[in-house]
Amino acid sequence: MDIVALSETRWLETGSIKEKDCTIFWNGKGETEAQVHGVGFAVKNSLLKHIDTPVGISPRLLRIRIHTESGYLTLLSVYAPTLQADEDVKDSFYRLLEDEVRHVPARDSLRSLLKEVLHTRAIRSTDWDTDHCLVLGKIRTFLKKLSKSQQAGRKRTDREGAKNPEKVNSFLKAVSESCGEDWEDISLIVHEQALRHFGSQPREGKDWFTKDLLPLVEDKREALLRYREVSTHSNFTRLETARQNLQRETRKCANQYWLDLCQKIQVSADTGNLREMYDGIKTAIGPTRRKVAPLRDLQGNLLTDTDQQLQRWTEHYSALYGSEPIIDLEAIDQPPDLPCLSELDFVPTVEELLRSINDLSNNKATGTDGIPAEIIKVLAVPHSPTLLQLHRSVVSYWQRGQVPQCLKDAQFIQLYKNTGDKSDCNNYRGISLLDVFGKSVARLVLKRLQVLGEYIYPESQCGFRSNRSTIDMVFTLRQLEEKCREIHVNLYIAFVDLTKAFDTVSRAGLYRVLVTIGCPPTLLKIVQSFHDGMEASISFDGDVSDSFSVRCGVKQGCVIAPCLFNIYFSYLLHHAFDDNTLGVYLHTRFDEGLFNVQRFRAKTKVSHSTVTDLLFADNAALFAHTADDLQTLLDRFTSSCAVFGLKISESKTVVMCQEVEDQAALQTFLVNGKKIAVVDEFCYLGSCISSMASMEADLNSRIVRAAGCFGQLRRRVWANKKLRLKTKIAVSPGSTASTCTI
């Protein structure tokens, strides 16, 4: 079956789930309404390129349009109310249905294809555990061949095959015999041999259903067919026995699956393996339901056609990355001028390359070459011919100061920011999918850039730095709140949000900053070669757009992007607050012993410092004791952002005030002449900060997260009759409690 209309889906809102062979689209009621009704379509994955984004009319009506040789074919999934329903409900439904049929474009095929319906019958052999029968119809039509601008890329290699020693040895032997001179040639050979020896990456996900259940399912189906043909007591007994056997085994498989999964989550949480813990929780919650939302063009019109949506994404990113931001180069050329660190220009050694490859993270998305990090690590065997050949390629890049085009190009995917209108492209974050070997080369550059960065990073910057994390920033902020409240001092905090900070970095300004802080010429050329001449394409709904030029920003997804942004942002802060004396004043004392009274009187043991900001990459929080001082800091920061080509989002920048008695008398805080909001609570780096210096809001948010995870498991665990009470009790600490304590 190619397309199946579904009724009583009972799923909330509008969304889709992509399975191995088909994709399920649905439309249901809102989150605050009862989970009843709901309609949907199950569409074969091979047909997805021929359909528009489904449009939900109501929880009882869903429309889908298919491209055919004779034009569009419109299908409606309808779930009509029963005769016992209220007259108002029935009248409303049929009015909507009539309006929908009337508004189908005249050129679309609806009733005109009735003569093309070749066969319709009820399929009694399908086993649904219900007295309803599946109605199957065959329609004679020809799907339109749609021309695509570009292929989606190479097949993904199976990562699990790299754990088999026999396959690895045969793979290395095959690659070493036909290894090329440059990575562009090597990658073709590696991908071809990896597919041959390891196979392609499977799509299906593991669940409690095992192959051992298939014979029992077939026995039950045969017993059902026999009972429908001859309704005797013996056939009914055989059917009941087959059902009981299947139910017994499914309960056993489901219980064992959930016990193993919960043990995995708990062990990962106890050992601090957050990645495995999150993966386990996602597996427990179930497949991701992707919200289906048509995009809007620049005029605000909805785009339901996938080709038009892909074109809209291309238009959006071309406008975002197509032009260089306007900056003031004279301001960037101002001191400090640091000496050139020529020792950073040395050619990477084989040992460096080996460490760089081994530092690559597993289970990450691949670039267009389809080669994952696990396969690259297989090639990096010490003293092997493949590793030496890779090193020769890196040396040639370093000596020429140029990396090949395939290592600089990117493919963008879109990640929703979980805030704002889903039809607005600005509410999505573009992530670059890069070739993994290019990431290992970039790691060699990263080690050198980190040396440069330490000369300019402020002490308050904890983003993407060794032995620092969000915990340091949240702890420091809470300490400032507590100490100011303890001594009854006003505290004003501005949480500043930059609009697409990583995407709007001026590359000309970045290169000038690197020279100013002592970047040697060869290292600078390598950094430039990763960005200059870069081409990108958009991956959307299985299709890939034509490539376009990227002229600004650092690549989100590249390992050197955070370091480059930190350097650029640190230079901006130096420009803004170099001679600043405003902020929160700290007086600290370091003593040899807690009970040494004489040391408490020693003035030489007192340290004075001023806290102006707390930083985590582009997340900035500015501090002051008075409203005027905070406005001054905001003005200086805004002015420097304009000089360096960055822009502050006035709508997302907020101010929080603590220990201010008359809240109504607060002055208006301005950014770029626009008023910004004053709030009592703000989520800073995942922790809820309150103007009362209280932990209550943060604790409530953690409880809400745990409750949300608990609710998402209702259908799969708590209301699952196949699971024993012991199994359900074991699920709770492994999933919900782990979510609460993160």
XYZ file of C-alpha atoms in Angstrom:
742
model
C 0.000 0.000 0.000
C 1.359 3.408 -1.009
C -0.991 5.786 0.844
C -3.162 4.901 3.846
C -5.772 7.234 5.368
C -5.830 6.989 9.169
C -8.585 7.792 11.656
C -8.618 8.233 15.432
C -4.879 8.920 15.590
C -5.413 10.866 18.862
C -2.090 12.656 18.507
C -1.783 16.309 19.435
C -1.534 19.188 16.986
C 0.104 18.650 13.578
C 3.260 16.647 12.955
C 4.948 13.698 11.310
C 7.057 10.645 12.154
C 9.393 9.070 9.616
C 9.674 5.302 9.930
C 11.724 2.823 7.903
C 9.268 2.419 5.005
C 6.690 5.165 5.465
C 6.073 8.581 6.972
C 2.995 9.252 9.103
C 1.384 12.709 8.957
C -1.394 13.630 11.375
C -3.610 16.459 12.530
C -5.259 16.443 15.949
C -6.502 18.595 18.788
C -4.479 21.122 20.773
C -2.443 20.434 23.895
C -5.172 21.716 26.221
C -7.948 19.648 24.615
C -8.939 16.027 25.063
C -6.951 13.543 22.980
C -9.813 12.347 20.790
C -10.460 12.170 17.063
C -7.465 12.926 14.845
C -6.795 12.018 11.216
C -3.668 11.257 9.247
C -1.941 9.768 6.240
C 0.729 7.073 6.096
C 2.736 7.722 2.922
C 5.380 5.465 1.434
C 8.769 7.164 1.678
C 9.394 6.808 -2.048
C 6.357 9.066 -2.665
C 7.428 11.904 -0.358
C 9.111 13.788 -3.187
C 5.804 13.817 -5.082
C 3.613 15.347 -2.345
C 3.172 18.798 -0.825
C 3.263 19.394 2.899
C -0.084 18.102 4.272
C -2.485 20.782 5.508
C -4.701 20.123 8.539
C -8.193 21.630 8.374
C -9.570 20.211 11.614
C -9.049 17.169 13.878
C -11.384 15.368 11.456
C -9.980 16.614 8.113
C -6.490 16.468 6.579
C -5.603 17.372 2.999
C -2.703 16.146 0.900
C -1.790 16.999 -2.710
C 0.154 14.712 -5.043
C 2.008 15.682 -8.225
C 0.840 13.539 -11.153
C 1.333 13.699 -14.908
C -2.228 15.006 -15.303
C -1.825 17.676 -12.608
C -2.391 17.688 -8.869
C -4.323 14.922 -7.144
C -6.045 16.033 -3.937
C -6.775 13.447 -1.239
C -8.741 14.031 1.955
C -8.486 11.951 5.119
C -11.918 12.187 6.729
C -13.170 11.008 10.127
C -16.896 11.713 10.280
C -18.854 11.964 13.537
C -21.183 9.105 14.403
C -24.961 9.291 14.253
C -25.102 9.677 18.041
C -23.041 12.900 17.921
C -24.626 16.307 18.537
C -26.301 17.943 15.580
C -24.019 20.980 15.896
C -20.939 18.754 15.640
C -22.257 16.988 12.545
C -23.347 20.226 10.869
C -19.963 21.835 11.554
C -18.092 18.835 10.168
C -20.069 18.572 6.933
C -19.869 22.324 6.449
C -16.072 22.151 6.689
C -15.972 19.163 4.347
C -18.177 20.907 1.798
C -16.074 24.076 1.950
C -12.878 22.080 1.542
C -14.186 20.202 -1.508
C -15.472 23.431 -2.998
C -12.122 25.192 -2.589
C -10.107 22.453 -4.271
C -8.708 24.106 -7.439
C -10.614 23.159 -10.566
C -7.427 21.896 -12.203
C -6.862 19.407 -9.373
C -8.086 15.845 -9.754
C -10.759 14.934 -7.218
C -14.029 13.590 -8.580
C -12.654 13.438 -12.124
C -10.500 10.436 -11.195
C -13.423 8.243 -10.158
C -13.235 6.476 -13.512
C -9.576 5.695 -12.810
C -10.456 3.742 -9.663
C -9.768 0.221 -10.890
C -10.649 -1.872 -7.889
C -12.046 -1.416 -4.379
C -12.595 -4.102 -1.792
C -12.513 -4.820 1.922
C -9.416 -6.749 2.989
C -10.496 -9.253 5.623
C -7.087 -10.904 5.911
C -5.502 -7.932 7.672
C -5.079 -8.512 11.405
C -5.858 -5.332 13.369
C -7.469 -6.892 16.478
C -10.708 -5.096 15.571
C -13.944 -5.891 13.816
C -13.261 -3.164 11.233
C -11.897 -4.161 7.840
C -9.344 -2.301 5.783
C -10.811 -0.823 2.577
C -8.294 -0.985 -0.274
C -8.621 0.905 -3.534
C -6.396 0.975 -6.624
C -6.118 4.176 -8.666
C -4.541 4.325 -12.104
C -2.359 7.411 -12.282
C 1.213 8.344 -13.161
C 3.363 10.348 -10.808
C 5.111 13.337 -12.255
C 8.868 13.047 -12.574
C 10.248 15.956 -10.595
C 13.668 17.287 -11.519
C 15.949 17.816 -8.542
C 18.809 20.277 -8.519
C 21.291 17.973 -6.843
C 21.674 14.481 -5.446
C 21.456 14.061 -1.695
C 25.044 12.768 -1.400
C 26.737 9.440 -0.846
C 25.357 6.575 1.177
C 26.239 6.547 4.869
C 28.608 3.793 5.956
C 27.621 1.424 8.748
C 29.579 2.485 11.855
C 29.103 -0.801 13.679
C 31.075 -2.636 10.995
C 34.220 -0.790 12.109
C 34.150 -2.851 15.344
C 34.695 -6.140 13.496
C 38.474 -6.915 13.400
C 38.227 -9.146 10.323
C 36.337 -6.523 8.333
C 38.755 -3.824 9.489
C 41.825 -5.778 8.341
C 40.377 -6.502 4.905
C 39.263 -2.870 4.601
C 42.732 -1.502 5.453
C 44.362 -3.881 3.005
C 42.026 -2.816 0.195
C 42.510 0.902 0.913
C 46.316 0.710 1.179
C 46.536 -1.060 -2.184
C 44.647 1.677 -4.030
C 45.309 4.750 -1.892
C 45.458 8.082 -3.749
C 47.682 11.096 -3.250
C 45.168 13.677 -1.994
C 42.130 13.441 0.264
C 39.759 14.161 -2.614
C 40.993 10.947 -4.253
C 41.425 9.044 -0.992
C 37.859 9.775 0.144
C 36.372 8.153 -2.961
C 38.394 4.996 -2.358
C 37.672 4.962 1.387
C 33.931 5.388 0.863
C 33.774 2.712 -1.829
C 35.747 0.174 0.200
C 33.876 1.012 3.429
C 30.538 0.299 1.760
C 31.937 -2.911 0.327
C 33.358 -4.211 3.614
C 31.083 -2.625 6.258
C 27.856 -2.081 4.340
C 25.531 0.921 4.439
C 24.070 2.323 7.633
C 20.698 0.731 8.487
C 17.768 3.030 9.167
C 15.576 0.960 11.411
C 15.794 1.550 15.140
C 15.795 -1.234 17.723
C 12.717 -1.722 19.865
C 11.193 -4.460 21.981
C 9.774 -6.271 18.926
C 12.140 -9.122 18.006
C 12.284 -11.611 15.159
C 11.235 -14.390 17.555
C 7.715 -12.939 17.556
C 7.235 -13.231 13.781
C 6.260 -16.962 13.792
C 3.727 -16.304 16.562
C 2.258 -13.371 14.616
C 1.905 -15.587 11.549
C 0.250 -18.364 13.607
C -2.281 -15.899 14.957
C -3.016 -14.533 11.483
C -3.569 -18.020 10.046
C -5.848 -18.925 12.962
C -7.863 -15.744 12.419
C -8.310 -16.444 8.693
C -9.375 -20.019 9.370
C -11.908 -18.881 11.978
C -13.349 -16.304 9.577
C -13.727 -18.972 6.901
C -15.158 -21.656 9.209
C -16.525 -20.318 12.507
C -16.316 -23.493 14.578
C -15.543 -23.886 18.273
C -12.241 -25.665 17.555
C -11.069 -22.851 15.257
C -12.057 -20.277 17.861
C -10.093 -22.181 20.527
C -7.077 -22.292 18.231
C -7.362 -18.523 17.660
C -7.546 -17.804 21.386
C -4.520 -20.027 22.030
C -2.525 -18.227 19.320
C -3.475 -14.852 20.804
C -2.458 -15.918 24.298
C 0.913 -17.236 23.099
C 1.623 -14.003 21.236
C 0.579 -11.815 24.161
C 2.712 -13.828 26.583
C 5.840 -13.468 24.453
C 5.247 -9.788 23.687
C 4.943 -9.035 27.396
C 8.163 -10.923 28.043
C 10.048 -9.103 25.266
C 8.666 -5.690 26.266
C 9.554 -6.117 29.943
C 13.080 -7.268 29.179
C 13.575 -4.395 26.727
C 12.524 -1.746 29.245
C 14.559 -3.264 32.080
C 17.699 -3.272 29.916
C 17.045 0.282 28.716
C 16.496 1.631 32.235
C 19.647 -0.058 33.499
C 21.591 1.546 30.649
C 20.194 5.005 31.485
C 20.911 4.612 35.199
C 24.484 3.402 34.665
C 25.142 6.279 32.245
C 23.783 8.807 34.765
C 25.836 7.325 37.626
C 29.066 7.352 35.587
C 28.514 10.863 34.181
C 28.079 9.695 30.593
C 25.535 12.361 29.632
C 25.464 11.450 25.956
C 24.457 7.847 26.596
C 21.967 8.994 29.220
C 20.287 11.457 26.837
C 20.236 8.849 24.069
C 18.563 6.393 26.422
C 15.939 8.929 27.501
C 15.193 9.790 23.867
C 14.806 6.094 23.107
C 12.435 5.708 26.050
C 10.290 8.652 24.970
C 9.996 7.235 21.479
C 10.471 8.520 17.936
C 10.622 12.266 17.448
C 7.394 13.766 16.203
C 8.417 16.461 13.761
C 6.008 19.370 13.715
C 4.839 20.056 10.168
C 4.729 23.795 9.547
C 4.660 25.403 6.093
C 7.191 28.189 5.639
C 6.322 31.766 4.751
C 7.944 33.776 2.000
C 9.103 37.371 2.412
C 5.570 38.611 1.693
C 4.076 36.370 4.400
C 2.454 33.844 2.057
C 2.409 30.190 3.118
C 4.522 27.797 1.043
C 3.319 24.196 1.114
C 5.251 22.871 -1.874
C 8.565 21.286 -0.828
C 10.401 22.751 -3.823
C 9.201 26.231 -2.901
C 10.219 25.664 0.713
C 13.687 24.534 -0.359
C 13.939 27.632 -2.530
C 12.880 29.761 0.449
C 15.595 28.248 2.629
C 18.160 28.925 -0.105
C 16.940 32.507 -0.383
C 17.136 32.961 3.393
C 20.683 31.638 3.816
C 21.948 33.345 0.672
C 20.796 36.677 2.107
C 22.271 35.846 5.523
C 25.704 34.743 4.325
C 25.930 36.508 0.986
C 27.361 39.874 2.080
C 30.207 40.985 4.339
C 29.102 42.981 7.425
C 30.118 46.630 7.627
C 32.844 47.164 10.231
C 35.309 49.855 11.286
C 38.766 48.476 10.474
C 40.510 51.493 12.018
C 39.024 50.660 15.412
C 40.175 47.047 15.075
C 43.724 48.177 14.277
C 44.024 49.882 17.656
C 46.276 48.318 20.332
C 46.972 45.850 21.790
C 49.529 44.659 19.275
C 50.958 41.357 20.487
C 54.191 39.841 19.135
C 53.874 37.322 16.311
C 53.992 33.745 17.614
C 55.961 32.243 14.740
C 56.339 28.907 16.555
C 52.672 28.193 15.761
C 53.558 27.902 12.074
C 55.391 24.595 12.444
C 54.147 21.722 10.306
C 51.948 19.214 12.191
C 53.620 15.924 13.018
C 52.235 12.430 12.502
C 51.637 12.155 16.240
C 49.605 15.381 16.206
C 47.462 14.127 13.347
C 46.934 10.805 15.123
C 45.793 12.570 18.310
C 43.579 14.874 16.285
C 41.836 11.939 14.600
C 41.450 10.003 17.851
C 39.897 13.091 19.476
C 37.048 13.065 16.949
C 33.670 12.343 18.518
C 31.837 9.213 17.453
C 28.177 9.008 16.449
C 28.256 12.402 14.751
C 26.675 13.427 11.461
C 28.862 13.085 8.380
C 29.446 15.490 5.533
C 28.618 14.935 1.891
C 31.357 12.290 1.612
C 29.375 9.966 3.915
C 32.489 8.900 5.870
C 31.960 8.913 9.678
C 34.617 9.453 12.328
C 34.664 5.739 13.148
C 35.986 4.950 9.646
C 38.582 7.750 9.796
C 39.853 6.303 13.084
C 40.208 2.898 11.443
C 42.569 4.494 8.907
C 44.664 6.111 11.652
C 46.603 3.027 12.720
C 50.065 4.052 14.014
C 52.819 3.641 11.383
C 50.312 2.396 8.795
C 50.569 3.447 5.107
C 47.137 5.061 5.261
C 48.070 7.285 8.218
C 51.328 8.322 6.535
C 49.448 9.191 3.357
C 46.950 11.280 5.311
C 49.849 13.063 6.998
C 51.482 13.813 3.638
C 48.213 15.372 2.495
C 48.059 17.552 5.622
C 51.682 18.637 5.162
C 50.955 19.685 1.583
C 47.947 21.724 2.768
C 50.116 23.398 5.383
C 52.932 24.231 3.016
C 50.574 25.633 0.390
C 48.417 27.388 2.978
C 45.334 26.018 1.255
C 42.888 23.186 1.988
C 40.899 21.476 -0.796
C 37.424 22.701 -1.652
C 35.711 19.614 -0.220
C 37.063 20.409 3.272
C 35.719 23.961 3.305
C 32.279 23.418 1.740
C 29.270 22.732 3.952
C 25.715 21.499 3.793
C 23.238 23.324 6.029
C 20.468 21.665 8.002
C 17.887 23.529 10.063
C 17.278 23.122 13.801
C 14.257 24.804 15.360
C 15.141 27.018 18.341
C 11.956 25.939 20.200
C 10.763 29.545 20.333
C 8.777 31.637 17.893
C 6.747 30.949 14.777
C 7.779 27.737 13.001
C 6.945 29.266 9.623
C 9.616 31.966 10.114
C 13.082 30.996 8.871
C 14.698 33.284 11.456
C 13.561 30.969 14.249
C 15.808 28.173 12.990
C 19.528 27.665 13.518
C 21.622 26.610 10.544
C 24.140 23.859 11.325
C 26.974 23.020 8.935
C 27.519 19.376 8.036
C 31.231 19.089 7.226
C 33.507 16.310 6.055
C 34.912 14.547 9.107
C 38.504 14.489 7.860
C 38.275 18.264 7.523
C 37.365 18.368 11.213
C 40.545 16.464 12.091
C 42.598 18.985 10.082
C 40.704 21.810 11.791
C 41.634 20.316 15.178
C 45.292 20.839 14.302
C 44.474 24.493 13.710
C 42.398 24.642 16.896
C 45.330 23.670 19.129
C 47.271 26.653 17.790
C 44.355 29.081 17.952
C 43.760 28.184 21.592
C 47.282 29.375 22.389
C 46.475 32.714 20.758
C 43.126 32.947 22.489
C 44.554 32.659 25.987
C 46.417 35.941 25.398
C 43.183 37.868 24.848
C 40.387 35.958 26.589
C 38.927 37.802 29.586
C 38.747 35.883 32.845
C 34.953 36.000 32.650
C 34.822 33.992 29.384
C 34.025 30.336 30.131
C 32.615 29.265 26.787
C 34.488 26.465 24.992
C 37.515 26.683 27.289
C 39.237 23.836 29.060
C 38.130 23.108 32.648
C 35.332 25.690 32.452
C 31.617 25.225 31.958
C 28.203 26.786 32.432
C 28.351 25.675 36.069
C 31.061 28.286 36.749
C 28.937 31.076 35.287
C 25.723 30.078 37.053
C 27.548 29.651 40.377
C 29.258 33.054 40.046
C 26.000 34.796 39.182
C 24.203 33.248 42.151
C 27.069 34.250 44.440
C 26.824 37.841 43.229
C 23.083 37.806 43.887
C 23.477 36.350 47.367
C 26.293 38.688 48.443
C 24.522 41.796 47.147
C 21.356 40.797 48.966
C 23.325 39.981 52.110
C 24.785 43.496 52.347
C 21.635 45.201 50.931
C 23.208 46.516 47.739
C 21.276 46.992 44.520
C 22.203 44.691 41.650
C 21.277 45.356 38.019
C 21.849 42.610 35.451
C 21.446 42.904 31.679
C 21.197 39.627 29.769
C 22.270 40.567 26.249
C 21.273 38.509 23.219
C 23.133 38.885 19.923
C 21.266 38.313 16.665
C 22.868 35.384 14.794
C 26.233 36.118 16.392
C 28.205 33.262 14.791
C 26.647 33.879 11.369
C 27.387 37.611 11.172
C 31.069 37.674 12.138
C 33.029 39.784 9.665
C 35.732 37.612 8.151
C 37.845 40.613 7.171
C 37.614 41.865 10.744
C 38.383 38.402 12.126
C 41.543 38.112 10.031
C 42.627 41.585 11.146
C 42.079 40.625 14.804
C 44.150 37.451 14.379
C 47.052 39.451 12.952
C 46.782 41.967 15.786
C 47.035 39.317 18.513
C 50.093 37.646 16.939
C 48.804 35.011 14.506
C 51.680 33.888 12.219
C 51.207 34.055 8.413
C 50.935 30.331 7.611
C 48.357 29.692 10.324
C 46.425 32.734 9.121
C 46.397 31.370 5.558
C 45.031 28.033 6.760
C 42.255 29.783 8.702
C 41.444 31.899 5.662
C 41.417 28.861 3.372
C 38.766 27.194 5.548
C 36.466 30.179 4.935
C 37.357 32.045 1.731
C 35.731 30.575 -1.365
C 33.370 28.480 0.739
C 30.268 27.099 -0.971
C 27.194 25.756 0.806
C 23.968 23.979 -0.058
C 20.721 23.395 1.831
C 19.495 19.943 2.845
C 15.743 19.948 3.389
C 13.245 17.095 3.485
C 15.564 14.735 1.590
C 16.449 17.224 -1.162
C 19.573 19.326 -1.665
C 19.637 22.797 -3.189
C 22.129 24.323 -5.573
C 25.266 25.697 -3.927
C 25.774 29.360 -3.090
C 28.676 31.444 -1.776
C 29.222 32.052 1.944
C 31.036 35.326 2.612
C 30.555 35.945 6.324
C 30.323 34.174 9.652
C 32.107 31.209 11.165
C 30.850 27.711 10.405
C 28.600 26.368 13.165
C 29.618 22.731 13.281
C 33.330 23.323 12.675
C 35.596 22.791 15.692
C 37.470 26.078 15.185
C 34.281 28.175 14.971
C 33.797 28.644 18.766
C 37.454 29.554 19.266
C 37.423 32.049 16.393
C 34.247 33.638 17.705
C 35.643 33.848 21.249
C 38.739 35.632 19.930
C 36.644 38.063 17.899
C 34.202 38.658 20.757
C 37.006 39.095 23.306
C 38.574 41.785 21.125
C 35.154 43.470 20.937
C 34.893 43.453 24.751
C 38.412 44.860 25.003
C 37.302 47.691 22.733
C 34.158 48.277 24.817
C 35.426 47.990 28.400
C 39.202 48.507 28.251
C 39.143 51.616 30.457
C 35.920 50.740 32.265
C 35.600 51.115 36.041
C 31.891 50.309 36.343
C 30.502 47.025 37.566
C 30.164 45.070 40.796
C 33.024 45.658 43.221
C 34.407 42.609 45.027
C 36.687 42.628 48.069
C 38.085 39.197 48.852
C 40.590 37.961 51.418
C 42.935 34.988 51.219
C 44.163 33.702 54.585
C 46.291 30.803 55.699
C 43.829 29.688 58.361
C 40.191 30.279 59.107
C 40.826 31.007 62.800
C 43.923 33.172 62.355
C 42.553 36.481 63.677
C 45.732 38.424 62.920
C 45.489 37.524 59.240
C 41.971 38.988 59.122
C 43.450 42.393 59.951
C 46.211 42.209 57.334
C 45.484 44.682 54.523
C 47.957 43.018 52.176
C 45.768 39.909 52.013
C 42.802 41.832 50.562
C 42.114 41.596 46.838
C 39.951 44.105 44.931
C 38.294 43.344 41.613
C 35.430 44.571 39.466
C 33.000 42.213 37.759
C 31.577 43.829 34.640
C 30.380 40.797 32.728
C 29.961 37.032 32.716
C 30.410 35.343 29.351
C 29.743 31.978 27.814
C 30.536 32.301 24.104
C 27.955 34.846 22.843
C 25.850 34.727 26.043
C 26.705 37.950 27.882
C 25.482 39.233 31.237
C 26.448 42.793 32.298
C 26.443 43.888 35.976
C 26.209 47.215 37.780
C 25.099 48.634 41.132
C 23.011 51.473 39.680
C 20.642 51.834 36.750
C 22.725 54.647 35.238
C 25.880 52.524 35.358
C 24.104 49.620 33.656
C 22.797 51.916 30.915
C 26.345 53.187 30.392
C 27.631 49.622 30.035
C 24.836 48.818 27.579
C 25.658 51.909 25.517
C 29.352 51.062 25.342
C 28.643 47.446 24.462
C 26.119 48.467 21.785
C 28.577 50.938 20.268
C 31.336 48.311 20.055
C 28.947 45.785 18.500
C 28.194 48.312 15.756
C 31.926 48.788 15.155
C 32.500 45.032 14.838
C 29.419 44.298 12.712
C 27.361 42.490 15.374
C 23.784 43.378 16.288
C 21.940 43.176 19.609
C 18.426 41.743 19.614
C 16.335 44.323 21.467
C 13.385 41.953 21.822
C 15.435 39.200 23.507
C 17.671 41.412 25.661
C 16.265 41.854 29.181
C 17.206 43.512 32.473
C 16.761 42.076 35.969
C 16.851 44.226 39.102
C 17.520 42.997 42.635
C 17.011 44.790 45.958
C 15.280 47.713 44.215
C 12.508 48.852 46.556
C 10.385 50.895 44.128
C 10.083 48.716 41.022
C 7.672 51.204 39.397
C 10.279 53.954 39.578
C 12.782 52.022 37.494
C 14.100 54.006 34.585
C 13.692 52.789 31.032
C 16.683 50.856 29.702
C 17.442 51.415 26.032
C 19.386 49.519 23.378
C 19.751 51.234 20.013
C 17.074 53.683 21.144
C 14.545 50.910 21.824
C 13.142 50.001 25.214
C 14.067 46.591 26.603
C 12.016 44.557 29.047
C 12.573 44.349 32.813
C 11.883 40.835 34.135
C 11.822 39.049 37.486
C 12.994 35.665 36.174
C 15.329 34.634 33.377
C 16.673 31.294 32.160
C 20.448 31.781 32.054
C 22.498 28.909 30.607
C 19.782 26.407 31.506
C 19.281 27.639 35.081
C 16.357 29.816 36.159
C 17.611 33.038 37.794
C 15.246 35.036 40.017
C 15.410 38.670 41.111
C 14.741 37.434 44.665
C 17.935 35.333 44.623
C 15.740 32.306 45.216
C 16.184 28.746 43.959
C 12.437 28.100 43.929
C 11.968 28.971 40.253
C 14.899 26.769 39.222
C 13.627 23.839 41.275
C 10.168 24.257 39.772
C 11.607 24.233 36.255
C 13.455 20.987 36.971
C 10.297 19.427 38.386
C 8.425 20.534 35.268
C 11.056 18.880 33.058
C 10.771 15.640 35.008
C 6.971 15.835 34.888
C 7.128 16.405 31.148
C 9.294 13.319 30.694
C 6.910 11.392 32.949
C 3.958 12.478 30.826
C 5.682 11.552 27.569
C 6.075 8.007 28.875
C 2.376 7.620 29.675
C 1.416 5.729 26.535
C 4.651 3.763 26.186
C 5.110 2.784 29.849
C 2.535 3.778 32.474
C -0.559 2.833 30.428
C 1.173 -0.111 28.744
C -0.624 -3.277 29.822
C 2.249 -5.442 28.596
C 4.600 -4.142 31.317
C 4.642 -5.439 34.871
C 4.457 -3.068 37.835
C 8.065 -3.941 38.719
C 9.198 -2.805 35.279
C 7.266 0.466 35.517
C 8.827 1.199 38.907
C 12.292 0.602 37.432
C 11.640 3.086 34.608
C 10.948 6.050 36.899
C 14.399 6.617 38.490
C 16.182 5.841 35.250
C 14.357 8.371 33.079
C 12.346 10.957 35.000
C 14.700 11.284 37.978
C 17.722 11.612 35.682
C 15.949 14.412 33.812
C 15.169 16.231 37.074
C 18.765 16.206 38.334
C 20.440 17.355 35.091
